[in-house]
Amino acid sequence: MEFSCKEFKVGKCEGEKIVDGETLPLVLQPREANKSDLESLLLGLNKNKEWFEEMIIKNSAVLLRGFDVNKAEDFNDIVETFGWEDIRYVGPAPRTHIYKMIWTANEGPLSEFIYYHHEMVLIKEYPKKVILFCEIPPPEGGETPFVPSFRVTERMIEEFPEEVKEMEEKGLKYSFSAPSNSDRTSMRGRGWEDAFGTSDPKEAELRAKGLGMDVEWLPNGGLKTILGPRNLTKVFEGRKGRRMWFNTIVGMHGKEISSATMADGTEIPEHVVKRCGEIIEEESIQFKWEKGDVLFLDNYALLHGRRPSLPPRRVLVATTK
């Protein structure tokens, strides 16, 4: 599919890569210098909704840069232009609701690396798109690296064909323990009351089960969630038949508050998990955030994370179906 849109021109950013013939991210800038205002951007997006969504699927990542996007309300206007349905975040990251569809991204310490993941990969209903807005770019670090998921699958099959086959056939099982109340000093410190939107344990159990989780109550009032079986890879319509590495074994395997095994309890070999983490990092793509950047990620196709950074850094997020 050729690029053809008179409202935008293609730009470049440091760190972009060509993957399977496509540029990641596709950088879109104002066609003319006097067309960088928010109103012109909203008009351009509204006129090209279908085309823009095709670009997200084609390139997996689209970066709007050089437009006057200044605050959460502006960001929300951009997201709402497309009419995509909001999807509530369920997961361990501490977040704060800002405005309508807009939330803070993970509020865990900026000094910590947030590991690569497909958003809400373990939940029955996960977002199709993750959209990020840079309100305050960090002075150093703080990039949001992303990884073409199919490349991880290809390389893991090349290096560990038997192990991948076994995990694919057996499926995966995960566990994760959450405290009662949120701990914002931890990047995985979201409490179960906030995650499930209730302080009633019975209601929390019902909501967890509705999301495909089994639960165990801990002596300290915390909640252990158990999820499985889950797929190792997935193939999504419209994405060239690519097998996406749609799991979080590296992020959850052998951690203090989480685990990842095969669904029958078989341990995943440590050397396989370690090498998978190396492959994911080798395939990563990143750029320096600039104020006003809006990044659209195809959550079906990309894992993403967060590099450690110096403060201040403020990136907001919307997740949609």
Tab-separated table of C-alpha atoms in Angstrom, residues 23-301:
chain	number	residue	atom	x	y	z
A	23	THR	CA	9.370	1.852	8.313
A	24	LEU	CA	8.803	1.677	12.070
A	25	PRO	CA	7.592	4.086	13.202
A	26	LEU	CA	5.944	5.827	10.262
A	27	VAL	CA	6.421	9.513	11.100
A	28	LEU	CA	3.639	11.847	9.944
A	29	GLN	CA	4.138	15.615	10.094
A	30	PRO	CA	2.123	18.678	9.013
A	31	ARG	CA	2.085	19.062	5.245
A	32	GLU	CA	2.604	22.820	5.663
A	33	ALA	CA	4.113	24.839	8.501
A	34	ASN	CA	0.872	26.750	9.054
A	35	LYS	CA	-1.105	23.496	9.404
A	36	SER	CA	0.387	22.342	12.710
A	37	ASP	CA	-2.494	23.568	14.899
A	38	LEU	CA	-4.750	21.089	16.660
A	39	GLU	CA	-7.796	21.978	14.586
A	40	SER	CA	-5.982	21.219	11.325
A	41	LEU	CA	-4.731	17.926	12.758
A	42	LEU	CA	-8.222	16.868	13.857
A	43	LEU	CA	-9.653	17.783	10.441
A	44	GLY	CA	-6.923	15.814	8.681
A	45	LEU	CA	-7.481	12.751	10.861
A	46	ASN	CA	-11.249	12.970	10.488
A	47	LYS	CA	-10.947	13.056	6.677
A	48	ASN	CA	-8.581	10.085	6.626
A	49	LYS	CA	-9.796	7.763	9.390
A	50	GLU	CA	-9.800	4.582	7.345
A	51	TRP	CA	-6.463	5.368	5.700
A	52	PHE	CA	-4.855	6.189	9.055
A	53	GLU	CA	-6.001	2.920	10.602
A	54	GLU	CA	-4.611	1.058	7.589
A	55	MET	CA	-1.265	2.762	8.232
A	56	ILE	CA	-1.281	1.585	11.849
A	57	ILE	CA	-1.778	-2.011	10.715
A	58	LYS	CA	0.680	-1.721	7.816
A	59	ASN	CA	3.510	-0.076	9.772
A	60	SER	CA	2.550	-1.250	13.294
A	61	ALA	CA	3.610	2.138	14.716
A	62	VAL	CA	2.623	5.651	13.564
A	63	LEU	CA	4.116	8.768	15.151
A	64	LEU	CA	2.416	12.153	14.819
A	65	ARG	CA	5.123	14.794	15.289
A	66	GLY	CA	5.243	18.566	14.923
A	67	PHE	CA	1.611	19.273	15.827
A	68	ASP	CA	0.363	21.543	18.613
A	69	VAL	CA	-0.789	18.896	21.042
A	70	ASN	CA	-0.327	20.336	24.509
A	71	LYS	CA	-2.548	18.684	27.093
A	72	ALA	CA	-4.701	15.678	27.959
A	73	GLU	CA	-7.818	17.287	26.497
A	74	ASP	CA	-6.072	17.727	23.129
A	75	PHE	CA	-4.925	14.120	23.225
A	76	ASN	CA	-8.420	12.915	24.038
A	77	ASP	CA	-9.823	14.875	21.083
A	78	ILE	CA	-7.378	13.047	18.801
A	79	VAL	CA	-8.327	9.622	20.143
A	80	GLU	CA	-12.073	10.341	20.027
A	81	THR	CA	-11.829	11.452	16.394
A	82	PHE	CA	-11.640	7.814	15.309
A	83	GLY	CA	-14.641	6.589	17.290
A	84	TRP	CA	-12.673	3.686	18.763
A	85	GLU	CA	-14.233	2.170	21.858
A	86	ASP	CA	-12.376	2.671	25.118
A	87	ILE	CA	-11.126	-0.414	26.958
A	88	ARG	CA	-10.454	-0.220	30.694
A	89	TYR	CA	-6.929	-1.105	31.731
A	90	VAL	CA	-6.588	-4.230	33.876
A	91	GLY	CA	-3.088	-4.973	35.087
A	92	PRO	CA	-0.438	-4.400	37.748
A	93	ALA	CA	0.726	-0.904	36.727
A	94	PRO	CA	-0.311	1.987	39.001
A	95	ARG	CA	-2.179	4.546	36.887
A	96	THR	CA	-4.359	7.614	37.419
A	97	HIS	CA	-7.385	8.636	35.385
A	98	ILE	CA	-6.863	12.101	33.878
A	99	TYR	CA	-9.669	12.943	31.458
A	100	LYS	CA	-12.284	10.875	29.618
A	101	MET	CA	-10.284	8.176	27.765
A	102	ILE	CA	-6.909	9.387	29.040
A	103	TRP	CA	-4.809	7.915	31.861
A	104	THR	CA	-1.266	8.271	33.065
A	105	ALA	CA	1.093	5.609	31.823
A	106	ASN	CA	2.756	3.405	34.460
A	107	GLU	CA	3.535	5.614	37.475
A	108	GLY	CA	6.189	3.275	38.838
A	109	PRO	CA	9.623	4.752	39.618
A	110	LEU	CA	11.273	6.334	36.580
A	111	SER	CA	14.533	4.663	37.588
A	112	GLU	CA	13.080	1.242	36.703
A	113	PHE	CA	12.846	-0.420	33.310
A	114	ILE	CA	9.337	-1.555	32.385
A	115	TYR	CA	9.751	-4.803	30.504
A	116	TYR	CA	8.397	-5.400	26.990
A	117	HIS	CA	4.812	-6.589	26.788
A	118	HIS	CA	1.675	-6.617	24.684
A	119	GLU	CA	-0.802	-4.529	26.685
A	120	MET	CA	-3.125	-6.737	28.784
A	121	VAL	CA	-1.799	-9.808	26.959
A	122	LEU	CA	-3.150	-12.193	29.608
A	123	ILE	CA	-6.686	-10.792	29.758
A	124	LYS	CA	-9.479	-12.204	27.594
A	125	GLU	CA	-10.151	-8.798	26.057
A	126	TYR	CA	-6.999	-6.830	25.279
A	127	PRO	CA	-6.729	-3.528	23.390
A	128	LYS	CA	-6.160	-3.378	19.676
A	129	LYS	CA	-4.347	-0.052	19.957
A	130	VAL	CA	-2.155	1.607	22.574
A	131	ILE	CA	-1.868	5.361	22.023
A	132	LEU	CA	0.724	7.461	23.865
A	133	PHE	CA	1.110	11.228	24.204
A	134	CYS	CA	4.282	12.934	25.424
A	135	GLU	CA	3.274	15.917	27.544
A	136	ILE	CA	6.679	16.364	29.217
A	137	PRO	CA	9.687	14.730	27.528
A	138	PRO	CA	12.383	13.502	29.927
A	139	PRO	CA	15.785	15.236	29.941
A	140	GLU	CA	17.504	11.861	29.566
A	141	GLY	CA	16.300	8.326	28.813
A	142	GLY	CA	12.628	7.450	29.162
A	143	GLU	CA	12.167	6.122	25.634
A	144	THR	CA	9.269	3.776	24.861
A	145	PRO	CA	10.989	0.991	22.925
A	146	PHE	CA	8.841	-1.372	20.901
A	147	VAL	CA	9.471	-4.706	19.221
A	148	PRO	CA	7.944	-6.370	16.133
A	149	SER	CA	6.468	-9.438	17.802
A	150	PHE	CA	6.651	-11.710	14.761
A	151	ARG	CA	10.423	-11.289	14.618
A	152	VAL	CA	10.715	-12.720	18.136
A	153	THR	CA	8.663	-15.763	17.113
A	154	GLU	CA	10.770	-16.306	13.987
A	155	ARG	CA	14.044	-16.162	15.882
A	156	MET	CA	12.840	-18.304	18.786
A	157	ILE	CA	11.713	-21.003	16.337
A	158	GLU	CA	15.129	-20.816	14.634
A	159	GLU	CA	17.032	-21.230	17.917
A	160	PHE	CA	14.646	-23.341	20.035
A	161	PRO	CA	12.333	-25.285	17.702
A	162	GLU	CA	11.592	-28.123	20.155
A	163	GLU	CA	11.036	-25.850	23.163
A	164	VAL	CA	8.738	-23.552	21.201
A	165	LYS	CA	6.786	-26.568	19.927
A	166	GLU	CA	6.341	-27.882	23.471
A	167	MET	CA	5.209	-24.519	24.854
A	168	GLU	CA	2.848	-24.046	21.915
A	169	GLU	CA	1.276	-27.469	22.389
A	170	LYS	CA	0.969	-27.346	26.180
A	171	GLY	CA	0.107	-23.671	26.535
A	172	LEU	CA	1.255	-21.388	29.346
A	173	LYS	CA	0.155	-20.676	32.896
A	174	TYR	CA	0.911	-17.510	34.862
A	175	SER	CA	0.423	-16.284	38.403
A	176	PHE	CA	0.617	-12.786	39.824
A	177	SER	CA	0.164	-11.480	43.374
A	178	ALA	CA	-1.318	-8.038	44.024
A	179	PRO	CA	-1.580	-6.150	47.326
A	180	SER	CA	-4.891	-4.855	48.639
A	181	ASN	CA	-3.963	-1.190	48.239
A	182	SER	CA	-1.814	0.312	45.513
A	183	ASP	CA	1.888	0.859	46.101
A	184	ARG	CA	3.045	3.615	43.762
A	185	THR	CA	6.676	3.033	44.660
A	186	SER	CA	6.515	-0.131	42.555
A	187	MET	CA	5.927	-0.416	38.809
A	188	ARG	CA	3.817	-3.508	39.593
A	189	GLY	CA	2.224	-2.108	42.705
A	190	ARG	CA	-1.393	-1.690	41.635
A	191	GLY	CA	-3.701	-3.065	44.314
A	192	TRP	CA	-6.522	-5.468	43.514
A	193	GLU	CA	-9.140	-2.985	44.778
A	194	ASP	CA	-8.048	-0.452	42.155
A	195	ALA	CA	-7.537	-3.095	39.455
A	196	PHE	CA	-11.027	-4.564	39.826
A	197	GLY	CA	-12.777	-1.327	40.842
A	198	THR	CA	-14.174	-2.701	44.114
A	199	SER	CA	-13.205	-3.239	47.744
A	200	ASP	CA	-15.590	-6.193	48.055
A	201	PRO	CA	-13.611	-9.477	47.854
A	202	LYS	CA	-16.569	-11.456	46.485
A	203	GLU	CA	-17.183	-8.889	43.756
A	204	ALA	CA	-13.455	-8.854	42.967
A	205	GLU	CA	-13.562	-12.641	42.543
A	206	LEU	CA	-16.499	-12.373	40.154
A	207	ARG	CA	-14.792	-9.699	38.099
A	208	ALA	CA	-11.538	-11.656	38.016
A	209	LYS	CA	-13.321	-14.769	36.792
A	210	GLY	CA	-15.071	-12.669	34.148
A	211	LEU	CA	-11.620	-11.760	32.854
A	212	GLY	CA	-10.510	-15.382	32.752
A	213	MET	CA	-8.633	-15.515	36.077
A	214	ASP	CA	-8.740	-17.901	39.025
A	215	VAL	CA	-7.917	-16.350	42.398
A	216	GLU	CA	-6.409	-17.224	45.762
A	217	TRP	CA	-6.598	-14.940	48.791
A	218	LEU	CA	-3.336	-14.352	50.651
A	219	PRO	CA	-2.959	-14.045	54.454
A	220	ASN	CA	-1.917	-10.378	54.115
A	221	GLY	CA	-5.135	-9.447	52.305
A	222	GLY	CA	-3.503	-9.580	48.905
A	223	LEU	CA	-4.816	-11.505	45.938
A	224	LYS	CA	-3.024	-14.092	43.811
A	225	THR	CA	-4.397	-14.414	40.287
A	226	ILE	CA	-3.808	-17.526	38.192
A	227	LEU	CA	-4.231	-17.432	34.436
A	228	GLY	CA	-4.087	-20.304	32.005
A	229	PRO	CA	-3.836	-21.986	29.736
A	230	ARG	CA	-2.721	-19.150	27.477
A	231	ASN	CA	-1.238	-19.230	23.983
A	232	LEU	CA	2.437	-18.780	23.282
A	233	THR	CA	1.785	-17.139	19.902
A	234	LYS	CA	-1.204	-15.738	18.030
A	235	VAL	CA	-2.047	-14.902	14.438
A	236	PHE	CA	-4.262	-11.867	13.839
A	237	GLU	CA	-6.282	-11.070	10.744
A	238	GLY	CA	-4.801	-8.558	8.320
A	239	ARG	CA	-1.211	-8.913	9.523
A	240	LYS	CA	0.308	-11.114	6.802
A	241	GLY	CA	-0.263	-14.346	8.708
A	242	ARG	CA	2.528	-13.452	11.126
A	243	ARG	CA	2.801	-15.424	14.361
A	244	MET	CA	3.059	-12.875	17.146
A	245	TRP	CA	5.010	-13.670	20.321
A	246	PHE	CA	1.847	-13.002	22.310
A	247	ASN	CA	2.962	-13.912	25.816
A	248	THR	CA	4.856	-12.518	28.770
A	249	ILE	CA	7.083	-15.375	29.846
A	250	VAL	CA	10.219	-13.220	30.099
A	251	GLY	CA	8.467	-10.530	32.133
A	252	MET	CA	6.882	-12.944	34.633
A	253	HIS	CA	9.131	-16.013	34.779
A	254	GLY	CA	10.814	-16.593	38.133
A	255	LYS	CA	9.938	-13.233	39.671
A	256	GLU	CA	9.207	-12.551	43.345
A	257	ILE	CA	5.499	-11.833	42.786
A	258	SER	CA	4.880	-13.656	39.502
A	259	SER	CA	5.540	-16.909	37.678
A	260	ALA	CA	5.310	-18.371	34.192
A	261	THR	CA	5.303	-22.102	33.446
A	262	MET	CA	3.812	-24.420	30.872
A	263	ALA	CA	0.137	-25.062	31.563
A	264	ASP	CA	0.804	-28.566	32.948
A	265	GLY	CA	3.330	-27.172	35.428
A	266	THR	CA	6.435	-28.005	33.397
A	267	GLU	CA	9.124	-25.409	34.019
A	268	ILE	CA	10.281	-23.277	31.113
A	269	PRO	CA	14.078	-23.738	30.820
A	270	GLU	CA	15.941	-20.764	32.253
A	271	HIS	CA	18.325	-20.531	29.292
A	272	VAL	CA	15.364	-20.302	26.896
A	273	VAL	CA	13.815	-17.439	28.878
A	274	LYS	CA	17.172	-15.661	29.090
A	275	ARG	CA	17.863	-15.930	25.366
A	276	CYS	CA	14.318	-14.817	24.546
A	277	GLY	CA	14.923	-11.651	26.547
A	278	GLU	CA	18.111	-11.026	24.585
A	279	ILE	CA	16.327	-11.514	21.257
A	280	ILE	CA	13.562	-9.101	22.247
A	281	GLU	CA	16.121	-6.453	23.147
A	282	GLU	CA	18.049	-7.019	19.916
A	283	GLU	CA	14.883	-6.441	17.882
A	284	SER	CA	13.839	-3.280	19.763
A	285	ILE	CA	13.216	0.103	18.141
A	286	GLN	CA	13.184	3.420	19.966
A	287	PHE	CA	13.267	7.178	19.474
A	288	LYS	CA	13.649	10.202	21.732
A	289	TRP	CA	10.320	11.638	22.864
A	290	GLU	CA	9.533	15.215	21.855
A	291	LYS	CA	6.844	17.374	23.436
A	292	GLY	CA	3.520	16.874	21.662
A	293	ASP	CA	4.397	13.504	20.108
A	294	VAL	CA	1.470	11.122	19.710
A	295	LEU	CA	2.402	7.488	19.077
A	296	PHE	CA	-0.104	4.883	17.842
A	297	LEU	CA	0.947	1.267	18.440
A	298	ASP	CA	-0.727	-1.826	17.010
A	299	ASN	CA	-0.956	-3.847	20.225
A	300	TYR	CA	-1.517	-7.039	18.228
A	301	ALA	CA	1.834	-6.603	16.484
